[in-house]
Short mmCIF file of C-alpha atoms and ligand atoms in Angstrom, two decimals:
data_model
loop_
_atom_site.label_atom_id
_atom_site.label_comp_id
_atom_site.label_asym_id
_atom_site.label_seq_id
_atom_site.Cartn_x
_atom_site.Cartn_y
_atom_site.Cartn_z
CA MET A 1 -7.68 4.00 -24.91
CA SER A 2 -5.72 0.81 -24.32
CA VAL A 3 -4.49 2.29 -21.04
CA ALA A 4 -8.12 2.68 -19.93
CA VAL A 5 -8.91 -0.89 -20.98
CA ALA A 6 -5.91 -2.17 -19.05
CA LEU A 7 -6.83 -0.35 -15.86
CA ALA A 8 -10.49 -1.28 -16.09
CA VAL A 9 -9.82 -4.97 -16.66
CA GLY A 10 -7.30 -4.94 -13.81
CA HIS A 11 -9.85 -3.32 -11.51
CA LEU A 12 -12.50 -5.88 -12.57
CA VAL A 13 -10.30 -8.91 -11.92
CA ALA A 14 -9.22 -7.33 -8.64
CA GLY A 15 -12.89 -7.08 -7.72
CA LEU A 16 -13.08 -10.85 -8.26
CA VAL A 17 -9.91 -11.93 -6.46
CA SER A 18 -9.05 -9.19 -3.96
CA PRO A 19 -10.00 -5.50 -4.00
CA LEU A 20 -6.56 -4.52 -2.77
CA ALA A 21 -4.95 -6.11 -5.86
CA SER A 22 -6.29 -3.48 -8.26
CA PRO A 23 -3.17 -2.27 -10.09
CA PHE A 24 -4.47 1.33 -10.11
CA LEU A 25 -4.96 1.35 -6.33
CA ALA A 26 -1.74 -0.59 -5.72
CA VAL A 27 0.29 2.02 -7.58
CA GLY A 28 -1.56 4.71 -5.60
CA ASN A 29 -0.86 3.02 -2.27
CA THR A 30 2.79 2.51 -3.15
CA ALA A 31 2.99 6.17 -4.13
CA ILE A 32 1.62 7.09 -0.68
CA ASP A 33 4.16 4.86 1.09
CA LEU A 34 7.05 6.25 -0.97
CA THR A 35 5.99 9.88 -0.56
CA PRO A 36 8.36 11.75 1.75
CA HIS A 37 6.55 12.87 4.87
CA PRO A 38 6.75 16.65 4.20
CA VAL A 39 4.98 16.12 0.86
CA LYS A 40 2.37 13.96 2.58
CA ASP A 41 1.89 16.68 5.19
CA PHE A 42 1.53 19.25 2.44
CA ALA A 43 -1.07 17.07 0.71
CA ILE A 44 -3.05 16.61 3.94
CA ARG A 45 -2.86 20.34 4.69
CA THR A 46 -3.77 21.50 1.18
CA PHE A 47 -6.37 18.99 0.14
CA GLY A 48 -7.50 17.92 3.60
CA GLU A 49 -9.51 14.75 3.51
CA ASN A 50 -9.59 15.00 -0.31
CA ASP A 51 -5.86 14.28 -0.54
CA LYS A 52 -6.47 10.72 -1.74
CA LEU A 53 -8.92 11.77 -4.46
CA VAL A 54 -6.39 14.29 -5.71
CA LEU A 55 -3.74 11.55 -5.89
CA LEU A 56 -5.97 9.16 -7.88
CA GLY A 57 -7.06 12.03 -10.16
CA SER A 58 -3.45 13.03 -10.90
CA MET A 59 -2.57 9.41 -11.62
CA ALA A 60 -5.42 9.22 -14.12
CA VAL A 61 -4.18 12.40 -15.85
CA VAL A 62 -0.60 11.12 -16.06
CA LEU A 63 -1.81 7.79 -17.49
CA ALA A 64 -4.01 9.52 -20.07
CA GLY A 65 -1.00 11.65 -21.05
CA LEU A 66 1.15 8.53 -21.47
CA GLY A 67 -1.59 7.07 -23.66
CA VAL A 68 -1.45 10.09 -25.95
CA VAL A 69 2.36 9.92 -26.12
CA ALA A 70 2.17 6.22 -26.99
CA GLY A 71 -0.29 7.00 -29.76
CA LEU A 72 1.93 9.73 -31.23
CA LEU A 73 5.06 7.56 -31.08
CA SER A 74 3.31 4.66 -32.77
CA ARG A 75 2.24 6.37 -36.01
CA ARG A 76 4.57 4.21 -38.13
CA SER A 77 5.17 1.08 -36.09
CA PRO A 78 3.14 -0.50 -33.28
CA TRP A 79 6.21 -1.27 -31.18
CA PRO A 80 6.70 1.93 -29.14
CA GLY A 81 3.10 1.78 -27.93
CA THR A 82 3.29 -1.95 -27.26
CA VAL A 83 6.43 -1.51 -25.20
CA LEU A 84 4.89 1.35 -23.22
CA ALA A 85 1.70 -0.65 -22.57
CA ALA A 86 3.79 -3.61 -21.41
CA LEU A 87 5.94 -1.39 -19.16
CA LEU A 88 2.86 0.13 -17.54
CA GLY A 89 1.52 -3.41 -17.07
CA LEU A 90 4.76 -4.49 -15.39
CA LEU A 91 4.66 -1.41 -13.13
CA GLY A 92 1.15 -2.48 -12.07
CA ILE A 93 2.35 -6.03 -11.32
CA ALA A 94 5.34 -4.74 -9.37
CA ALA A 95 3.13 -2.41 -7.32
CA VAL A 96 0.64 -5.17 -6.48
CA LEU A 97 3.42 -7.64 -5.60
CA ALA A 98 5.04 -5.04 -3.34
CA ARG A 99 1.85 -4.49 -1.31
CA PRO A 100 1.90 -6.28 2.03
CA THR A 101 -1.66 -7.48 1.43
CA THR A 102 -0.87 -9.39 -1.75
CA THR A 103 -1.69 -13.08 -1.58
CA GLY A 104 -1.95 -15.95 -4.09
CA TRP A 105 -4.45 -15.05 -6.77
CA SER A 106 -4.13 -11.28 -6.36
CA VAL A 107 -1.46 -11.13 -9.04
CA LEU A 108 -4.09 -12.19 -11.61
CA ALA A 109 -5.50 -8.65 -11.57
CA PRO A 110 -2.44 -6.72 -12.79
CA LEU A 111 -1.56 -9.63 -15.12
CA ALA A 112 -4.98 -9.41 -16.77
CA SER A 113 -4.40 -5.68 -16.89
CA LEU A 114 -1.12 -6.11 -18.78
CA VAL A 115 -2.55 -8.60 -21.30
CA ALA A 116 -5.68 -6.51 -21.91
CA GLY A 117 -3.64 -3.33 -22.33
CA VAL A 118 -1.21 -4.79 -24.86
CA ALA A 119 -3.95 -6.64 -26.76
CA ALA A 120 -6.20 -3.58 -26.94
CA PHE A 121 -3.32 -1.49 -28.18
CA ARG A 122 -2.30 -3.99 -30.89
CA TRP A 123 -5.88 -4.35 -32.09
CA LEU A 124 -6.51 -0.60 -32.17
CA TRP A 125 -3.25 -0.07 -34.02
CA SER A 126 -4.00 -2.70 -36.67
CA GLN A 127 -7.37 -1.04 -37.27
CA ALA A 128 -6.06 2.50 -37.06
CA VAL A 129 -8.03 5.06 -39.01
CA PRO A 130 -8.52 3.37 -42.38
CA ALA A 131 -9.10 5.78 -45.23
CA VAL A 132 -12.17 4.02 -46.63
CA VAL A 133 -15.28 5.58 -45.09
CA PRO A 134 -17.43 2.49 -44.27
CA GLU A 135 -14.46 0.84 -42.57
CA ARG A 136 -13.81 4.01 -40.69
CA ARG A 137 -17.30 3.88 -39.24
CA ARG A 138 -16.76 0.29 -38.13
CA PHE A 139 -13.51 1.29 -36.48
CA LEU A 140 -15.16 4.11 -34.57
CA LEU A 141 -18.00 1.85 -33.48
CA THR A 142 -15.65 -0.86 -32.23
CA THR A 143 -13.50 1.70 -30.47
CA ALA A 144 -16.58 3.10 -28.78
CA ALA A 145 -17.59 -0.43 -27.81
CA ILE A 146 -14.16 -0.99 -26.23
CA ALA A 147 -14.47 2.27 -24.33
CA VAL A 148 -17.88 1.25 -23.01
CA GLY A 149 -16.53 -2.21 -22.15
CA ALA A 150 -13.67 -0.61 -20.22
CA GLY A 151 -16.11 1.58 -18.33
CA VAL A 152 -18.33 -1.37 -17.51
CA SER A 153 -15.45 -3.50 -16.23
CA ALA A 154 -14.11 -0.66 -14.09
CA LEU A 155 -17.56 -0.19 -12.60
CA GLY A 156 -17.98 -3.95 -12.21
CA GLY A 157 -14.68 -4.08 -10.32
CA GLN A 158 -15.85 -1.32 -8.01
CA LEU A 159 -19.18 -3.07 -7.36
CA LEU A 160 -17.57 -6.45 -6.76
CA ALA A 161 -15.17 -4.87 -4.27
CA GLY A 162 -18.19 -3.44 -2.47
CA ARG A 163 -20.06 -6.78 -2.38
CA VAL A 164 -18.68 -7.56 1.05
CA ASP A 165 -21.51 -6.06 3.07
CA VAL A 166 -19.64 -4.40 5.91
CA GLU A 167 -22.49 -2.01 6.67
CA ALA A 168 -24.87 -4.91 7.38
CA SER A 169 -22.26 -6.57 9.56
CA ARG A 170 -21.84 -3.32 11.49
CA ARG A 171 -25.59 -2.66 11.83
CA ALA A 172 -26.17 -6.09 13.36
CA ILE A 173 -23.88 -5.38 16.32
CA ARG A 174 -25.11 -4.23 19.75
CA LEU A 175 -22.47 -3.23 22.25
CA GLN A 176 -23.51 -3.32 25.89
CA PRO A 177 -20.68 -2.17 28.13
CA ARG A 178 -20.82 -3.68 31.61
CA GLU A 179 -19.21 -0.52 32.92
CA LYS A 180 -20.36 2.76 31.38
CA ALA A 181 -18.18 5.89 31.26
CA PRO A 182 -19.32 8.51 33.80
CA GLU A 183 -21.66 11.16 32.41
CA ILE A 184 -19.79 14.21 31.04
CA PRO A 185 -20.54 17.17 33.38
CA PHE A 186 -21.97 20.33 31.81
CA ASP A 187 -18.90 22.34 32.83
CA ALA A 188 -16.40 19.98 31.15
CA ASP A 189 -16.10 22.33 28.16
CA PHE A 190 -16.46 26.02 27.30
CA ALA A 191 -18.02 25.33 23.91
CA ARG A 192 -20.12 28.51 24.07
CA GLU A 193 -16.88 30.47 24.40
CA GLY A 194 -15.09 28.86 21.49
CA THR A 195 -13.64 25.53 22.67
CA PRO A 196 -14.63 22.23 21.02
CA GLN A 197 -17.49 20.22 22.55
CA PHE A 198 -16.08 17.81 25.12
CA ILE A 199 -17.16 14.67 23.21
CA THR A 200 -16.44 14.83 19.48
CA PRO A 201 -19.34 13.49 17.37
CA ASN A 202 -18.10 10.46 15.37
CA GLU A 203 -18.41 12.22 12.01
CA LYS A 204 -16.35 15.17 13.28
CA PHE A 205 -13.53 13.09 14.80
CA TYR A 206 -10.23 13.89 13.05
CA ARG A 207 -8.97 11.25 10.64
CA VAL A 208 -5.37 10.38 9.76
CA ASP A 209 -4.31 7.18 7.99
CA THR A 210 -2.47 5.90 4.93
CA ALA A 211 -5.45 3.95 3.55
CA LEU A 212 -6.34 5.02 0.01
CA THR A 213 -9.52 3.00 0.12
CA VAL A 214 -11.05 2.26 3.51
CA PRO A 215 -10.50 -1.44 4.33
CA ARG A 216 -13.84 -3.30 4.44
CA LEU A 217 -13.65 -6.14 6.91
CA ARG A 218 -16.74 -7.86 8.33
CA ALA A 219 -16.91 -8.58 12.05
CA GLU A 220 -17.83 -12.21 11.17
CA ASP A 221 -14.59 -12.59 9.22
CA TRP A 222 -12.39 -10.85 11.78
CA ARG A 223 -9.58 -12.87 13.38
CA MET A 224 -6.66 -11.63 15.40
CA ARG A 225 -3.60 -13.66 16.24
CA VAL A 226 -1.62 -12.81 19.38
CA HIS A 227 1.78 -14.42 18.90
CA GLY A 228 5.55 -13.95 19.03
CA MET A 229 7.17 -13.82 22.48
CA VAL A 230 4.19 -15.35 24.32
CA ASP A 231 3.54 -18.56 26.27
CA ASN A 232 0.15 -19.30 24.65
CA GLU A 233 -0.57 -18.13 21.17
CA LEU A 234 -4.18 -16.85 20.87
CA VAL A 235 -6.51 -16.58 17.89
CA LEU A 236 -9.52 -14.39 18.68
CA THR A 237 -12.80 -13.88 16.86
CA TYR A 238 -15.15 -10.91 17.24
CA ASP A 239 -17.51 -13.11 19.31
CA ASP A 240 -14.62 -13.98 21.61
CA LEU A 241 -14.22 -10.26 22.27
CA LEU A 242 -17.97 -9.77 22.85
CA ARG A 243 -17.87 -12.53 25.51
CA ARG A 244 -15.29 -10.55 27.49
CA PRO A 245 -16.29 -7.72 29.85
CA LEU A 246 -16.89 -4.59 27.77
CA VAL A 247 -15.87 -1.29 29.34
CA GLU A 248 -16.43 2.28 28.21
CA LYS A 249 -13.77 4.96 28.69
CA THR A 250 -13.53 8.61 27.73
CA ILE A 251 -10.20 9.13 25.95
CA THR A 252 -8.63 11.92 23.87
CA LEU A 253 -6.69 10.78 20.79
CA VAL A 254 -4.08 13.06 19.20
CA CYS A 255 -1.86 12.85 16.11
CA VAL A 256 1.90 13.46 16.24
CA SER A 257 1.79 15.35 12.92
CA ASN A 258 0.02 18.36 14.45
CA GLU A 259 1.93 21.60 14.14
CA VAL A 260 1.60 23.78 17.27
CA GLY A 261 -2.09 24.73 17.27
CA GLY A 262 -2.97 21.90 14.84
CA PRO A 263 -6.45 20.37 14.45
CA TYR A 264 -5.85 16.60 14.80
CA ILE A 265 -7.22 15.97 18.28
CA SER A 266 -10.62 14.55 19.31
CA THR A 267 -12.32 12.84 22.23
CA SER A 268 -14.66 9.87 22.32
CA ASN A 269 -16.31 7.37 24.62
CA PHE A 270 -14.48 4.25 23.46
CA ILE A 271 -16.08 0.85 24.16
CA GLY A 272 -13.78 -2.15 24.23
CA VAL A 273 -11.99 -4.92 26.09
CA SER A 274 -8.94 -4.63 28.30
CA LEU A 275 -5.72 -5.12 26.32
CA PRO A 276 -3.53 -5.87 29.37
CA ASP A 277 -5.93 -8.68 30.44
CA LEU A 278 -5.65 -10.19 26.97
CA LEU A 279 -1.85 -10.02 26.93
CA ARG A 280 -1.72 -11.56 30.41
CA GLU A 281 -3.72 -14.50 29.04
CA ALA A 282 -1.25 -14.90 26.22
CA GLY A 283 1.61 -14.69 28.73
CA VAL A 284 4.15 -12.08 27.68
CA ARG A 285 7.69 -13.52 27.82
CA PRO A 286 10.43 -11.53 29.57
CA GLY A 287 12.28 -9.24 27.16
CA ALA A 288 9.31 -8.57 24.89
CA ASP A 289 9.23 -4.76 25.02
CA GLN A 290 7.30 -3.94 21.83
CA LEU A 291 3.79 -4.92 20.76
CA ALA A 292 3.84 -4.88 16.96
CA THR A 293 0.35 -4.60 15.50
CA THR A 294 -0.73 -4.84 11.87
CA SER A 295 -3.86 -3.66 10.13
CA VAL A 296 -5.61 -5.61 7.38
CA ASP A 297 -4.07 -3.28 4.76
CA GLY A 298 -0.54 -3.93 6.01
CA TRP A 299 0.12 -0.75 8.04
CA THR A 300 2.21 -1.49 11.12
CA CYS A 301 2.54 0.07 14.56
CA GLY A 302 4.82 -0.54 17.54
CA THR A 303 3.69 0.14 21.13
CA PRO A 304 5.78 -0.06 24.32
CA VAL A 305 4.60 -3.12 26.27
CA ASP A 306 5.33 -1.47 29.64
CA LYS A 307 2.91 1.39 28.81
CA ILE A 308 0.15 -1.12 27.99
CA MET A 309 0.75 -3.29 31.07
CA ALA A 310 1.14 -0.42 33.58
CA PRO A 311 -1.64 -0.55 36.23
CA GLY A 312 -4.53 1.69 35.17
CA SER A 313 -3.18 2.10 31.62
CA ASN A 314 -6.72 1.94 30.19
CA ALA A 315 -5.25 0.38 27.03
CA MET A 316 -7.97 -1.38 25.08
CA LEU A 317 -9.06 -3.10 21.93
CA ALA A 318 -11.90 -0.77 20.98
CA LEU A 319 -15.04 -2.07 19.26
CA GLY A 320 -17.16 1.04 19.57
CA MET A 321 -17.22 4.82 19.79
CA ASN A 322 -19.95 6.94 21.38
CA GLY A 323 -22.40 4.09 21.76
CA GLU A 324 -22.13 2.60 18.28
CA PRO A 325 -19.81 0.06 16.64
CA LEU A 326 -16.67 1.72 15.25
CA PRO A 327 -17.41 3.59 12.03
CA ILE A 328 -15.67 1.84 9.11
CA GLU A 329 -13.07 4.60 8.61
CA ARG A 330 -12.26 4.43 12.34
CA GLY A 331 -11.01 0.86 12.04
CA PHE A 332 -14.11 -1.35 12.09
CA PRO A 333 -14.34 -3.96 13.46
CA VAL A 334 -11.46 -3.54 15.95
CA ARG A 335 -8.83 -0.90 16.70
CA MET A 336 -6.37 -0.26 19.49
CA VAL A 337 -6.36 2.71 21.89
CA VAL A 338 -3.65 3.46 24.48
CA PRO A 339 -4.10 6.77 26.35
CA GLY A 340 -0.96 8.90 26.56
CA LEU A 341 0.70 7.82 23.29
CA TYR A 342 0.38 9.48 19.88
CA GLY A 343 -1.91 7.64 17.45
CA TYR A 344 0.86 6.33 15.19
CA VAL A 345 2.40 4.27 18.03
CA SER A 346 -0.84 3.10 19.64
CA ALA A 347 -4.09 3.37 17.69
CA THR A 348 -3.98 0.69 14.95
CA LYS A 349 -7.26 0.63 13.00
CA TRP A 350 -8.60 -2.47 11.18
CA LEU A 351 -6.36 -4.41 13.57
CA VAL A 352 -5.73 -8.08 12.64
CA ASP A 353 -2.39 -9.12 14.12
CA ALA A 354 -0.50 -8.56 17.37
CA GLU A 355 3.03 -9.83 17.81
CA LEU A 356 5.10 -9.52 20.97
CA THR A 357 8.59 -8.58 19.89
CA THR A 358 11.41 -6.15 20.73
CA PHE A 359 12.21 -2.60 19.67
CA ASP A 360 15.59 -3.86 18.44
CA THR A 361 14.19 -6.41 15.99
CA PHE A 362 11.26 -4.60 14.38
CA ASP A 363 10.65 -1.09 12.99
CA PRO A 364 7.00 -0.28 12.22
CA TYR A 365 5.71 1.87 9.33
CA TRP A 366 6.53 5.38 10.60
CA ALA A 367 9.76 4.37 12.36
CA GLN A 368 11.01 3.20 8.95
CA ARG A 369 10.33 6.75 7.76
CA GLY A 370 12.31 8.58 10.42
CA TRP A 371 9.70 9.04 13.17
CA GLY A 372 10.37 8.18 16.81
CA LYS A 373 9.78 4.63 18.01
CA LYS A 374 8.47 5.71 21.41
CA ALA A 375 6.22 8.72 21.36
CA PRO A 376 4.48 9.70 24.59
CA VAL A 377 2.16 12.68 24.14
CA LYS A 378 3.83 16.00 25.01
CA VAL A 379 2.04 18.53 27.22
CA MET A 380 0.43 21.04 24.85
CA SER A 381 -2.20 23.78 24.63
CA ARG A 382 -4.00 25.69 21.91
CA VAL A 383 -5.87 29.00 21.55
CA ASP A 384 -9.29 28.51 19.95
CA ARG A 385 -10.66 32.00 20.51
CA PRO A 386 -9.74 34.56 19.25
CA LYS A 387 -9.23 33.14 15.76
CA SER A 388 -6.24 34.25 13.73
CA PHE A 389 -6.59 37.96 12.72
CA GLU A 390 -10.08 38.08 14.22
CA ARG A 391 -11.48 41.56 14.99
CA VAL A 392 -13.07 41.62 18.42
CA PRO A 393 -14.66 44.48 20.41
CA ALA A 394 -12.23 46.33 22.69
CA GLY A 395 -12.80 46.02 26.46
CA ARG A 396 -13.88 42.76 28.11
CA PHE A 397 -13.07 39.70 26.02
CA VAL A 398 -13.05 35.98 26.88
CA ALA A 399 -10.22 33.98 25.29
CA ALA A 400 -10.56 30.17 25.36
CA GLY A 401 -8.83 27.02 24.21
CA ILE A 402 -7.75 23.49 25.06
CA ALA A 403 -4.83 21.77 26.78
CA TRP A 404 -3.78 18.14 26.95
CA ALA A 405 -1.25 15.78 28.51
CA GLN A 406 -3.02 12.42 28.27
CA HIS A 407 -2.50 9.95 31.08
CA THR A 408 -0.73 12.62 33.16
CA GLY A 409 -3.41 15.26 33.39
CA ILE A 410 -3.38 19.06 33.14
CA ASP A 411 -2.58 21.07 36.24
CA ARG A 412 -2.57 24.64 34.98
CA VAL A 413 -2.86 26.83 31.88
CA GLU A 414 -1.41 30.33 31.74
CA VAL A 415 -2.12 33.04 29.22
CA ARG A 416 -0.35 36.28 28.39
CA VAL A 417 -1.14 39.17 26.09
CA ASP A 418 1.49 41.12 24.14
CA GLY A 419 4.34 39.47 26.07
CA GLY A 420 3.01 40.77 29.42
CA PRO A 421 2.81 38.80 32.69
CA TRP A 422 1.42 35.24 32.65
CA GLN A 423 -2.11 35.04 34.10
CA GLU A 424 -3.72 31.81 35.24
CA ALA A 425 -6.72 30.70 33.18
CA THR A 426 -9.79 28.93 34.59
CA LEU A 427 -9.89 25.22 33.76
CA SER A 428 -12.99 23.21 32.90
CA ARG A 429 -14.01 20.39 35.24
CA GLU A 430 -11.64 17.44 34.84
CA VAL A 431 -13.28 14.35 33.33
CA ASN A 432 -10.23 12.10 33.74
CA ILE A 433 -6.47 12.36 33.14
CA ASP A 434 -6.77 10.67 29.70
CA THR A 435 -8.74 13.52 28.18
CA TRP A 436 -8.25 17.10 27.10
CA ARG A 437 -9.10 19.99 29.38
CA MET A 438 -10.59 23.33 28.32
CA TRP A 439 -9.47 26.77 29.56
CA ARG A 440 -10.95 30.29 29.52
CA ILE A 441 -9.78 33.68 30.69
CA GLU A 442 -11.32 37.14 30.87
CA LEU A 443 -9.15 39.85 29.36
CA ASP A 444 -9.49 43.61 29.25
CA LEU A 445 -8.20 44.82 25.90
CA LYS A 446 -7.30 48.24 24.55
CA GLU A 447 -7.97 49.06 20.91
CA GLY A 448 -5.27 47.85 18.52
CA ASN A 449 -3.35 44.74 17.51
CA HIS A 450 -2.62 42.06 20.10
CA THR A 451 -0.92 38.70 20.46
CA VAL A 452 -2.26 36.13 22.92
CA GLU A 453 -0.19 33.08 23.94
CA CYS A 454 -0.87 30.07 26.17
CA ARG A 455 1.21 27.43 27.93
CA ALA A 456 0.13 24.39 29.95
CA THR A 457 1.69 22.58 32.90
CA ASP A 458 0.97 18.90 33.53
CA ARG A 459 0.44 17.03 36.82
CA LYS A 460 4.10 16.05 36.95
CA GLY A 461 5.00 19.75 36.95
CA THR A 462 6.29 19.84 33.37
CA THR A 463 5.55 23.19 31.73
CA GLN A 464 5.29 23.39 27.96
CA THR A 465 8.61 24.60 26.54
CA SER A 466 8.72 27.75 24.40
CA GLU A 467 11.28 26.08 22.15
CA ARG A 468 9.85 25.43 18.72
CA ALA A 469 10.24 21.89 17.39
CA ALA A 470 8.79 20.35 14.24
CA PRO A 471 6.32 17.42 14.49
CA ILE A 472 9.00 14.99 13.23
CA PRO A 473 10.39 12.90 14.95
CA ASP A 474 8.19 12.76 18.06
CA GLY A 475 5.81 15.72 18.31
CA ALA A 476 5.90 19.52 17.93
CA THR A 477 6.72 21.85 20.83
CA GLY A 478 6.35 25.60 21.35
CA TRP A 479 3.69 28.02 22.54
CA HIS A 480 0.63 28.61 20.42
CA SER A 481 0.00 32.29 19.74
CA MET A 482 -2.75 34.17 18.00
CA VAL A 483 -2.58 37.64 16.47
CA PHE A 484 -5.85 39.60 16.53
CA THR A 485 -7.26 43.12 16.70
CA SER A 486 -9.49 44.85 19.23
CA VAL A 487 -11.70 47.49 17.67
CA ALA A 488 -13.96 50.12 19.17
CA GLY A 489 -17.39 48.59 19.45
N1 MTE B 501 -4.44 0.93 9.97
C1 MTE B 501 -4.03 2.15 10.34
N2 MTE B 501 -4.23 2.57 11.60
C2 MTE B 501 -3.83 3.82 11.98
C3 MTE B 501 -3.20 4.69 11.06
C4 MTE B 501 -3.00 4.22 9.73
O1 MTE B 501 -2.45 4.92 8.86
N3 MTE B 501 -3.44 2.96 9.39
N4 MTE B 501 -2.82 5.94 11.47
C5 MTE B 501 -2.61 6.16 12.90
C6 MTE B 501 -2.51 7.57 13.24
S1 MTE B 501 -1.11 8.38 12.69
C7 MTE B 501 -3.44 8.21 14.03
S2 MTE B 501 -3.15 9.77 14.60
C8 MTE B 501 -4.71 7.55 14.39
C9 MTE B 501 -5.88 8.39 13.93
O2 MTE B 501 -7.08 7.73 14.19
P1 MTE B 501 -8.43 8.33 13.60
O3 MTE B 501 -8.27 8.40 12.10
O4 MTE B 501 -9.54 7.44 14.03
O5 MTE B 501 -8.54 9.70 14.21
O6 MTE B 501 -4.82 6.27 13.81
C10 MTE B 501 -3.66 5.49 13.78
N5 MTE B 501 -4.03 4.19 13.27
MO1 MO B 502 -1.04 10.33 13.69
#
């Protein structure tokens, strides 16, 4: 019970001072950061987008268990429970202090949590289950009142955290690109034959980030500093960005943590401002080879400056996707996009800081955890039809899938069945070299079990290697294959 009071009061005070200072969420976020990547991968794979709910749920169960243990240990003396409550409180304070977002008053939240937890425990203990019946009733009533109070403060904390009206800020924005992306031709995908639609609807776009609660930042409050190895430091507001020429570009984003054949790839019409133009205004000093960017929740990213500044890089600060302002979980109000690099080295969401630095002096979030510092997208392809172990009619069958090598372009996709000769697949119409490309091929299949494989070649003539490599450190390699069965139809 006192554990619940502690958490609830902490969450309430956090709602008042800073939502990110909630001790419960801080411990959760720290747990995410400390989780080894394979476990994180497992969590994403197993629980999908529910991974964060599962984490918070398990934390609640562990805490409730500790509460019961404290109660059992404290039958004779209040000290074991008091010590445990205080330790939990200190853990909360440590977690909040360790978060990169912690500022000034934030520490009030876990502190209030500690005091409330210890006080509630001492009071409950001093009242514990008196033998006399009328007193017993009073004890139960007060305990119930404390439980309700805890519930109300937890809810209050949640509501206060939500008081920043990000949705209204987002709804008020109209983005009018000066230069629209060319219309997507009807033959840019083979969706009827099993490939994804060329443009991914916003709500279907894959999502990968470390944010336990989606940062809520209003466009009106947004500021970004461009500093470090520059001639003129800049501080930009959202209106500053709106005054610049807005462009719209069709770009495919992909995550490095995909296994061969993985799902984390999507395409959007991104609306934004040119990042190279902005950096030229700031004046990048010689030697600055890394752009270190930080999101409002403290996640960091490092991008090669030469990739951003290369002519035609299409690197941008994106404000919108598919005609609307960025959805909140996509990094509203501003995120970065650099075609040709995996998301973890290029696509900072909820972007608030950009520092020109060097690869030698700064390691961003994933580099600190063993991932590559420079991660250009590797040429890759995937079979989307047939599905794994699908039963399809024998005879004529159309297999289909996708291929990508952003910022280089796809030249060719080949397919083979049961280890036979490679046959060239038909490619969809190219939209631009920054996007995925779909393939299809007509096969003639005998009854029985089959394996179909594909491999892509990019415009530089690099063919996908058959050698299997894990996603860590800089992207999986290998050919995607699919086992299926042709049956008499
Ligand atoms: N703030 C922040 N930005 C982030 C991340 C993150 O964890 N936090 N993850 C990156 C990774 S690993 C990828 S693949 C892309 C995914 O962007 P999406 O969720 O919009 O698809 O965002 C990148 N930007
Ligand atoms: Mo990623």
